[in-house]
Structures are given as structure tokens and as C-alpha cells.
Amino acid sequence: MEQVFSYIIGLGAAVMMPIIFTVLGLCIGIKIGKALMAGLKVGVGFVGLSIVTALLTSSLGPALNDIVKLYDLQLKVFDMGWPAAAAVAYNTAVGAFIIPVCLGVNLLMLFLKTTRTVNIDLWNYWHFAFIGAVIYFATDSLAWGFFGAIICYIVTLVIADMTAKKFQGFYKDTEGISIPQPFCAGLAPFAYGINKALDKIPGMQKLEIDAEGLKKKFGILGEPLFLGVLVGVGIGCFTCSSWNEIVDKIPYILGLGIKMGAVMALIPRVTAFFIEGLKPISDATRELIAKKFKNADGLNIGMSPALVIGHPTTLVVSLLLIPVTLVLAVILPGNQFLPLASLAGMFYVFVLILPYTNGNVVKSFIVGLVVIVMGLYMVTAIAPAFTLAADDVYKVTGDGAVAIPQGFEAGALDFSSSPLGFVIYQLSVHLKEIGAGILVLLTCGLMWWNRVLILKNQKEMVKKGATTLQTME
């Protein structure tokens, strides 16, 4: 099974997801031509996103390495980035079975009416495999690994349900879609709580500035493209040790600025392909589910957060947080992680934050800042278990992408910094049976609460339908 899934995952998201969505489209009754085009557009979206993120990492990587050497930064947790983290997750015993196991859990929860999300974002199942893998290697128990992965999956589906209305109300063209990706889902409660606290601060209402308001207020300085150029130029300047060196490296510094600006301009264009490809699949799936399941009009299709990472506020705040994150990584006491390769994943931090801050740049930045500070410490804490998993996968596969430099530990900003994954890891690894009991009680409580909300929603929909019928008569 590990070899089979290793081969499938080795195809990459750009090949794997178009095949999945084309087959899915045919299964739900879409004509072959339309299903194939939908799948291909999703594939183009992944290819485009890979190119843009590769441009970001290839441009920033050497510059940040120069900064590390110039200032002699000593941080022992090596940033492997999300592609390597996904490879580690899927090439473990937990990852080999994670897709069928989680799909089975999803079907059971739909039957029990404890979720209304059908999670077809199969590529991002690696997040569940990852938390299962690090628990597995920390406890040397496959059972504990699957326990952590399943708990994470259930909680994520519940959060996807509870954030769906906000998500659909904020982002355009997302009706019937939810985000069951645990990294994003784990940040939603913080966005809700911090936003409520910020609303109580006098004068905060005067700072209600979204990305469009930023453009109107600051003109060209509020444009994501121009901000990208400024940040790129600033980072380029920090690679120099003197004014003379800055003058000598002007072509390199300006080139870095243009590349950063290009990333900001290209991401919204790329994410448009995801929406074009996934929209017909989403619509057809909801229609089919509505026919097969009684009172199923409220069901949502779980999709990749890549759909909406091109939002202007996400681009602006992510860009501003990149240099701030680097400074924090150096000055925070106890932190051992310097994000480099993971910076391309910064855009995913804000997918479920923006609906609660209503796209406000200041609030989103503050929430992001809190999340990043916590995340750096979480990555440092989970690094030993991540290292064991990465070493094991490297010995078996020989994949250079998961090789860790000697004397370093493995880290990644993506799921290693997820509050949801961190809590599950800590309770499972350090409290064992007591932690498992706490997790089971909390998870069952969330499922029960979600079921109450689902049944209430169904009754309201039935009542509304009856009222509409009477009006028509």
C-alpha cells in the first residue's frame, strides 16, 4: 500500500487532481468533455501555482540564505517546506491508508448527520497523514498515529461546517463550498476570538481598511504588485553588508523586487483556474447529493483553499508578514526554526481568517502575527518527531527532497504550526490515555453540537419549503 500510494502521490497534484476530478465528474453525471475540461483546468491551476510558488522560493531562497550567513544566524530546525512534508506524510504507514480511512469516516459522519461536508480535497489529506505520522514516530505506535489522524479529520470537518457560511458570504463564487483543510481550520477559532477582542479596542473601527481601501488611501503604495516590489528590494538590500555592495548589486536587488511583484500579480490569475475547474464539479455534486440524501440541500463540497488565496488582502498581509516573520524567528527566545521554503505557504494562513476580519488589513495582520508567533514555537516543539519520520522515509525511498542536513532537525511552517495538530500531538504523545480521553470527549461534544445545528437547519429548510409551496398554491 505504501508503494501504491507513493506512486500515486509521486504523480503530483497537477496530474493526480485532474484525474480525480475528471473521474468524479463522470461519476456524478457530467458529460465527458465538460468533466475533462474541469479536471484539466484544475491541473492548470496546480501547475500555475507551482510555478508561482517556485518563483517565490527560488527568488527568496538564495537571498535569505545570504542573510543567514551574513548575520550568522544559528537556528537548528531546517525548513523542509510543504512538498517535503507531504512526501514524508504519504510515505509512512499512516499515509498509505489515510485516504480510504478518512473517506470512510466522512461517509459515516454524513450518515450520522454529524457533518454536512463532503471532503473531496484528496490531495490535502496529507495534513491528516502528517499528524498521524509524527504521533506514530513519537509513540512508536501505529494505533496512536491513526487515532490522531482520525480525530484531526473529524474536528476539521466540524470546523468546515461551522465556517462554511462565513466563508461563502465573504468570497465570491463559493456557494456550496467549505474548506476542510486542517491547517486553515485550526486558525479559524483564533481569528474569531482575536477579532472579537480587537472590536472592543477604542478607535479600532477607524482602521476598517480592506485591500481596495488601501489602494484608495495610499494609491500605488497600496497595490499588492508594488508592495511586492518594495519588499523584494528591501530583502535584497539586507543581503548586503555595506552601501558600496548595495550599489554593486542594484541589478540583483531590482530583479528580486520585480520577481516578488510578479508573484503578487500572478497568484490571483492562477487561482481563477481553480474556480473555473471546480465550480461545475461542485454544482453537479450538490445536485446529485440533494437527490440521493433527504433534506441534503445544506451539504457542502470540501475544496482546496487554493481556490481563494488570490484575495487582495491575503496577498498584502502575507507579503507584509514575510519580513516580520524572519525578524521574529531570529529574536524570539527559544525558537529554533527559520522559515525559508515554507514562506510560499504564507498565503494559506489567511483563507479562514479573512471571513472573520471581513478582509480588514490591520486586523488580519494582527491575527496573522499572533498565529505566526505561536507557529514558530509549535514547529520547534514538533521538530524531533518530524525528524524521525523524515529520516525513516529517506532510508526507505532515498528521496533527496526529504533529506535533512546533518546536525539539523526537520520543520515546516504549514501543518507543523497548526494549533489543531499541535494540541492533538501534545495530548496524544505526552498524556497518552488521559489525553486520548480528553480528545474523544471534546470530539464527541463537537459532533453532537454540529448534529444539533444540522438537524435545526434541516427543519428550518423543510419549514421554509412548505411555506414557499403554500404561497405558490
XYZ file of C-alpha atoms in Angstrom:
473
model
C 0.000 0.000 0.000
C 2.854 2.380 0.779
C 4.323 1.713 -2.684
C 0.951 2.174 -4.402
C 0.224 5.469 -2.680
C 3.828 6.567 -3.098
C 3.429 6.123 -6.864
C 0.085 7.954 -6.939
C 1.361 10.847 -4.822
C 4.535 10.865 -6.921
C 2.393 11.958 -9.861
C 2.000 15.283 -8.094
C -1.115 17.355 -7.519
C -1.008 18.713 -11.093
C -1.557 15.186 -12.500
C -3.340 13.469 -9.623
C -6.107 16.021 -9.082
C -7.202 16.406 -12.752
C -7.582 12.618 -12.982
C -9.573 12.517 -9.752
C -11.863 15.389 -10.745
C -12.399 14.053 -14.276
C -13.399 10.629 -12.933
C -15.525 12.275 -10.242
C -17.233 14.425 -12.865
C -18.110 11.357 -14.945
C -19.400 9.517 -11.858
C -21.774 12.343 -10.961
C -23.205 12.586 -14.465
C -21.206 15.361 -16.137
C -20.563 14.818 -19.852
C -17.054 13.575 -20.637
C -15.959 16.747 -22.449
C -17.078 19.047 -19.647
C -15.645 16.733 -16.956
C -12.294 16.546 -18.755
C -12.096 20.333 -19.167
C -12.941 20.822 -15.487
C -10.178 18.409 -14.482
C -7.662 19.985 -16.854
C -8.380 23.483 -15.536
C -7.724 22.245 -12.004
C -4.459 20.752 -13.268
C -3.516 24.044 -14.935
C -4.268 25.796 -11.653
C -1.894 23.493 -9.750
C 0.814 23.874 -12.408
C 0.439 27.650 -12.334
C 0.513 27.715 -8.534
C 3.618 25.510 -8.508
C 5.361 27.832 -10.964
C 4.491 30.941 -8.960
C 5.486 29.447 -5.598
C 8.685 28.081 -7.173
C 9.430 31.610 -8.398
C 8.909 32.888 -4.854
C 11.106 30.261 -3.196
C 13.825 30.323 -5.884
C 13.992 34.107 -5.639
C 13.784 34.424 -1.866
C 15.750 31.270 -1.002
C 19.249 32.415 -2.052
C 18.624 35.903 -0.649
C 17.529 34.555 2.722
C 20.455 32.108 2.815
C 22.788 35.052 2.223
C 21.143 36.869 5.148
C 21.567 33.789 7.360
C 25.281 33.617 6.543
C 25.834 37.382 6.759
C 24.318 37.680 10.240
C 25.471 34.198 11.389
C 22.012 33.030 12.405
C 22.153 29.779 14.376
C 18.792 28.007 14.214
C 18.852 24.189 14.190
C 15.385 23.378 12.738
C 15.708 23.083 8.956
C 12.760 24.299 6.863
C 11.767 21.454 4.529
C 8.732 23.210 3.037
C 5.292 21.704 2.456
C 6.204 19.485 -0.565
C 8.724 17.581 1.541
C 6.282 17.445 4.466
C 3.629 15.960 2.157
C 6.128 13.398 0.843
C 7.003 12.361 4.399
C 3.319 12.111 5.362
C 2.216 9.964 2.425
C 5.253 7.648 2.513
C 4.609 6.407 6.052
C 2.388 3.535 7.184
C -0.269 6.051 8.238
C -0.162 7.839 4.881
C -0.589 4.588 2.959
C -4.122 4.120 4.287
C -5.146 7.673 5.134
C -7.330 8.328 2.071
C -9.620 5.257 2.342
C -9.800 5.538 6.138
C -10.760 9.237 6.074
C -13.273 8.753 3.252
C -14.905 6.025 5.340
C -15.070 8.355 8.353
C -16.589 11.091 6.165
C -19.327 8.745 4.881
C -20.108 7.573 8.412
C -20.398 11.152 9.653
C -22.718 12.031 6.752
C -24.896 9.049 7.654
C -24.948 10.065 11.346
C -25.601 13.697 10.368
C -22.585 14.928 12.288
C -21.173 16.742 9.252
C -22.543 18.308 6.082
C -19.194 18.496 4.260
C -18.233 16.001 1.559
C -14.444 16.324 1.540
C -13.149 15.684 -1.985
C -9.926 17.668 -1.467
C -7.957 14.410 -1.550
C -4.552 15.985 -2.132
C -4.676 17.816 1.200
C -5.340 14.580 3.068
C -1.577 14.673 3.567
C -2.203 17.019 6.517
C -4.051 14.247 8.345
C -1.356 11.747 7.373
C 1.284 14.152 8.680
C -0.127 14.496 12.185
C -0.669 10.739 12.266
C 2.922 10.139 11.126
C 4.578 12.383 13.740
C 2.446 10.824 16.502
C 3.297 7.354 15.170
C 7.047 8.025 15.318
C 6.836 9.823 18.664
C 4.920 6.946 20.311
C 6.163 4.032 18.161
C 2.509 3.010 17.839
C 0.569 2.847 14.570
C -2.710 2.794 16.511
C -1.890 6.128 18.150
C -0.958 7.526 14.745
C -4.314 6.624 13.212
C -6.117 7.845 16.323
C -4.557 11.302 15.973
C -5.227 11.445 12.224
C -8.909 10.454 12.601
C -9.504 12.898 15.476
C -7.946 15.655 13.345
C -10.149 14.700 10.387
C -13.387 14.725 12.404
C -12.651 18.069 14.081
C -11.683 19.575 10.724
C -14.987 18.524 9.134
C -16.917 20.079 12.023
C -14.970 23.346 11.741
C -15.511 23.306 7.964
C -19.255 23.141 8.619
C -19.188 25.937 11.170
C -17.116 28.260 8.982
C -18.898 27.472 5.694
C -21.497 30.257 5.947
C -18.871 32.890 6.740
C -16.579 31.578 4.004
C -19.305 31.588 1.347
C -20.515 35.020 2.406
C -17.070 36.597 2.122
C -15.605 35.022 -1.026
C -17.312 35.289 -4.408
C -18.464 32.226 -6.379
C -18.074 29.829 -3.428
C -21.701 28.837 -2.807
C -21.911 25.259 -1.541
C -18.159 25.064 -0.826
C -16.347 24.656 2.509
C -12.655 24.346 3.436
C -11.870 21.083 5.293
C -8.119 21.657 5.340
C -6.893 21.305 8.950
C -4.195 23.989 8.817
C -6.761 26.609 7.772
C -9.494 25.185 10.023
C -7.256 25.253 13.087
C -6.741 29.012 12.716
C -10.436 29.933 12.444
C -11.121 29.939 16.241
C -8.182 32.316 16.762
C -9.471 34.600 14.016
C -12.906 34.662 15.670
C -11.559 35.309 19.186
C -8.897 37.885 18.291
C -11.298 39.749 16.001
C -13.856 39.982 18.839
C -11.162 41.302 21.187
C -9.964 43.865 18.633
C -13.515 45.144 18.172
C -13.541 46.151 21.838
C -10.472 48.390 21.443
C -11.458 52.097 21.131
C -10.579 53.525 17.745
C -10.202 50.181 16.014
C -13.299 50.905 13.903
C -11.405 53.795 12.290
C -8.918 51.278 10.900
C -11.510 49.408 8.819
C -9.326 49.261 5.719
C -9.554 46.431 3.210
C -7.245 45.920 0.229
C -9.346 48.142 -2.012
C -9.452 50.842 0.692
C -5.677 50.562 0.977
C -5.347 51.356 -2.723
C -7.641 54.379 -2.410
C -5.862 55.662 0.701
C -2.253 55.085 -0.352
C -2.520 54.898 -4.128
C 0.255 52.871 -5.741
C 1.700 52.043 -2.282
C -1.443 50.028 -1.570
C -1.112 47.874 -4.691
C -0.008 44.260 -3.934
C 2.228 44.341 -7.019
C 4.069 47.470 -5.872
C 4.287 46.231 -2.268
C 5.854 43.052 -3.627
C 8.492 45.084 -5.419
C 9.245 47.110 -2.263
C 9.563 44.028 -0.032
C 11.759 42.276 -2.602
C 14.036 45.315 -2.873
C 14.189 45.585 0.936
C 15.192 41.931 1.361
C 17.754 42.330 -1.411
C 19.312 45.276 0.428
C 19.608 43.195 3.623
C 21.825 40.708 1.767
C 24.467 43.429 1.500
C 26.964 44.316 4.211
C 27.696 47.869 3.029
C 26.374 50.736 0.914
C 29.013 50.018 -1.719
C 27.786 46.443 -2.020
C 24.195 47.684 -2.407
C 25.303 49.873 -5.322
C 27.168 46.952 -6.922
C 24.147 44.648 -6.554
C 21.487 47.062 -7.850
C 20.570 44.787 -10.819
C 20.133 41.804 -8.476
C 18.141 43.840 -5.919
C 15.794 45.311 -8.527
C 15.397 41.888 -10.146
C 14.369 40.395 -6.797
C 11.834 43.180 -6.379
C 10.307 42.570 -9.815
C 10.044 38.823 -9.128
C 8.280 39.406 -5.817
C 5.904 41.806 -7.550
C 5.265 39.201 -10.249
C 4.257 36.655 -7.610
C 1.714 39.089 -6.181
C 0.278 39.814 -9.637
C 0.176 36.210 -10.887
C -1.439 34.413 -7.938
C -4.947 35.916 -8.486
C -4.778 34.918 -12.165
C -3.770 31.370 -11.310
C -6.483 30.843 -8.683
C -9.121 31.776 -11.284
C -8.406 28.427 -12.980
C -9.290 26.570 -9.785
C -12.659 28.288 -9.599
C -13.384 27.619 -13.288
C -12.491 23.952 -12.919
C -14.060 23.214 -9.552
C -17.319 25.144 -9.965
C -19.058 22.653 -12.337
C -17.884 19.729 -10.181
C -19.204 21.438 -7.052
C -22.569 22.299 -8.625
C -23.111 18.815 -10.058
C -22.067 17.110 -6.804
C -24.506 19.195 -4.771
C -27.339 18.401 -7.212
C -26.591 14.672 -7.013
C -26.348 14.695 -3.220
C -29.608 16.631 -2.953
C -31.334 13.848 -4.934
C -29.782 10.961 -3.010
C -29.949 12.361 0.539
C -33.166 13.522 2.126
C -33.052 17.192 3.163
C -29.456 17.436 1.893
C -29.683 20.932 0.415
C -27.344 22.217 3.116
C -24.469 19.905 2.211
C -21.166 21.500 1.162
C -18.342 20.226 -1.008
C -14.940 20.351 0.676
C -12.437 22.011 -1.661
C -8.797 23.138 -1.627
C -8.028 26.531 -0.029
C -6.030 27.277 -3.202
C -9.384 28.479 -4.570
C -9.195 31.778 -2.714
C -5.551 32.538 -1.843
C -5.526 35.210 -4.555
C -7.685 37.591 -2.497
C -6.042 41.066 -2.407
C -5.997 41.263 1.401
C -4.334 37.836 1.616
C -1.632 38.991 -0.787
C -0.984 42.262 1.035
C -0.903 40.828 4.561
C 1.135 37.753 3.567
C 3.685 39.972 1.885
C 3.995 42.260 4.907
C 4.359 39.281 7.244
C 7.236 37.664 5.338
C 9.967 40.070 6.592
C 8.278 40.318 10.010
C 8.338 36.511 10.332
C 12.055 36.417 9.558
C 12.796 39.026 12.230
C 10.629 37.216 14.795
C 12.320 33.888 14.036
C 15.668 35.467 14.952
C 14.690 37.451 18.049
C 12.119 35.207 19.778
C 13.772 33.393 22.719
C 13.548 29.597 22.481
C 12.615 29.486 18.816
C 14.853 27.253 16.679
C 13.018 27.499 13.327
C 13.858 29.889 10.482
C 11.166 29.769 7.761
C 12.619 29.798 4.257
C 10.994 27.248 1.922
C 7.725 27.474 3.893
C 7.226 31.170 3.177
C 5.422 30.219 -0.043
C 2.685 28.756 2.157
C 2.084 32.051 3.978
C -0.935 32.759 1.741
C -2.819 29.764 3.194
C -2.734 31.241 6.696
C -5.478 33.745 5.869
C -8.065 31.650 3.992
C -10.393 31.302 7.023
C -9.113 34.392 8.836
C -10.390 36.949 6.315
C -14.084 35.960 6.612
C -13.956 36.872 10.337
C -11.919 40.063 9.948
C -14.047 40.948 6.897
C -10.892 41.453 4.882
C -9.613 44.210 7.174
C -5.878 44.581 6.546
C -4.960 45.733 10.081
C -6.989 43.053 11.883
C -5.813 40.314 9.506
C -2.191 41.354 10.059
C -2.602 41.234 13.863
C -4.257 37.793 13.751
C -1.546 36.587 11.369
C 1.162 37.935 13.663
C -0.232 36.036 16.675
C -0.590 32.868 14.609
C 2.987 33.082 13.286
C 4.498 33.653 16.743
C 2.667 30.576 18.076
C 3.555 28.656 14.931
C 7.304 29.158 15.286
C 7.253 27.613 18.754
C 4.982 24.766 17.610
C 7.336 23.872 14.760
C 10.246 23.846 17.209
C 8.337 21.550 19.601
C 7.267 19.023 16.936
C 10.658 19.008 15.143
C 12.091 15.881 16.895
C 9.155 13.667 15.826
C 9.106 15.179 12.335
C 12.824 14.387 12.060
C 12.268 10.718 12.946
C 9.549 10.439 10.280
C 11.661 12.191 7.619
C 14.720 10.036 8.375
C 12.656 6.857 8.092
C 11.168 7.902 4.744
C 14.594 8.899 3.406
C 16.080 5.497 4.338
C 13.269 3.679 2.526
C 12.848 5.902 -0.549
C 16.196 7.652 -0.906
C 14.260 10.771 -1.910
C 16.625 13.736 -1.653
C 13.677 16.080 -1.082
C 13.208 14.667 2.438
C 16.907 14.563 3.341
C 17.839 16.644 6.382
C 21.284 18.290 6.628
C 23.474 16.771 9.319
C 23.067 18.426 12.712
C 19.605 19.815 11.899
C 16.042 18.803 12.736
C 13.071 18.897 10.333
C 10.414 21.596 10.327
C 7.793 23.185 8.061
C 5.582 26.200 8.656
C 2.493 24.565 7.145
C 0.952 21.861 9.301
C 3.726 21.763 11.902
C 2.483 25.184 13.023
C -1.212 24.255 13.122
C -2.770 24.785 16.583
C -5.183 21.908 15.894
C -2.393 19.474 15.015
C -0.246 20.700 17.901
C -2.953 20.134 20.522
C -3.683 16.635 19.186
C 0.050 15.845 19.149
C 0.664 17.060 22.703
C -2.336 15.267 24.217
C -1.659 12.009 22.353
C 2.098 11.855 22.913
C 2.508 13.292 26.407
C -0.744 12.427 28.206
C -1.461 9.124 26.411
C -4.725 7.579 27.700
C -5.744 10.713 29.610
C -5.067 12.843 26.538
C -6.976 10.391 24.366
C -9.924 10.592 26.718
C -9.906 14.394 26.578
C -9.720 14.339 22.772
C -12.546 11.805 22.474
C -14.809 13.813 24.795
C -14.106 17.083 23.001
C -14.558 15.490 19.575
C -17.824 13.788 20.537
C -19.040 17.075 22.004
C -18.284 18.908 18.754
C -20.000 16.177 16.716
C -23.095 16.332 18.915
C -23.204 20.133 18.730
C -22.796 20.016 14.953
C -25.564 17.409 14.646
C -27.939 19.641 16.628
C -27.163 22.542 14.280
C -27.592 20.338 11.181
C -30.973 18.987 12.325
C -32.119 22.504 13.235
C -31.061 23.752 9.807
C -32.901 20.900 8.082
C -36.115 21.650 9.998
C -35.884 25.312 9.031
C -35.350 24.357 5.380
C -38.344 21.999 5.413
C -40.484 24.697 7.046
C -39.292 27.272 4.521
C -40.046 24.862 1.657
C -43.567 24.244 2.965
C -44.190 27.988 3.293
C -42.969 28.579 -0.266
C -45.266 25.794 -1.566
C -48.285 27.273 0.198
C -47.502 30.701 -1.270
C -47.307 29.236 -4.774
C -50.636 27.437 -4.282
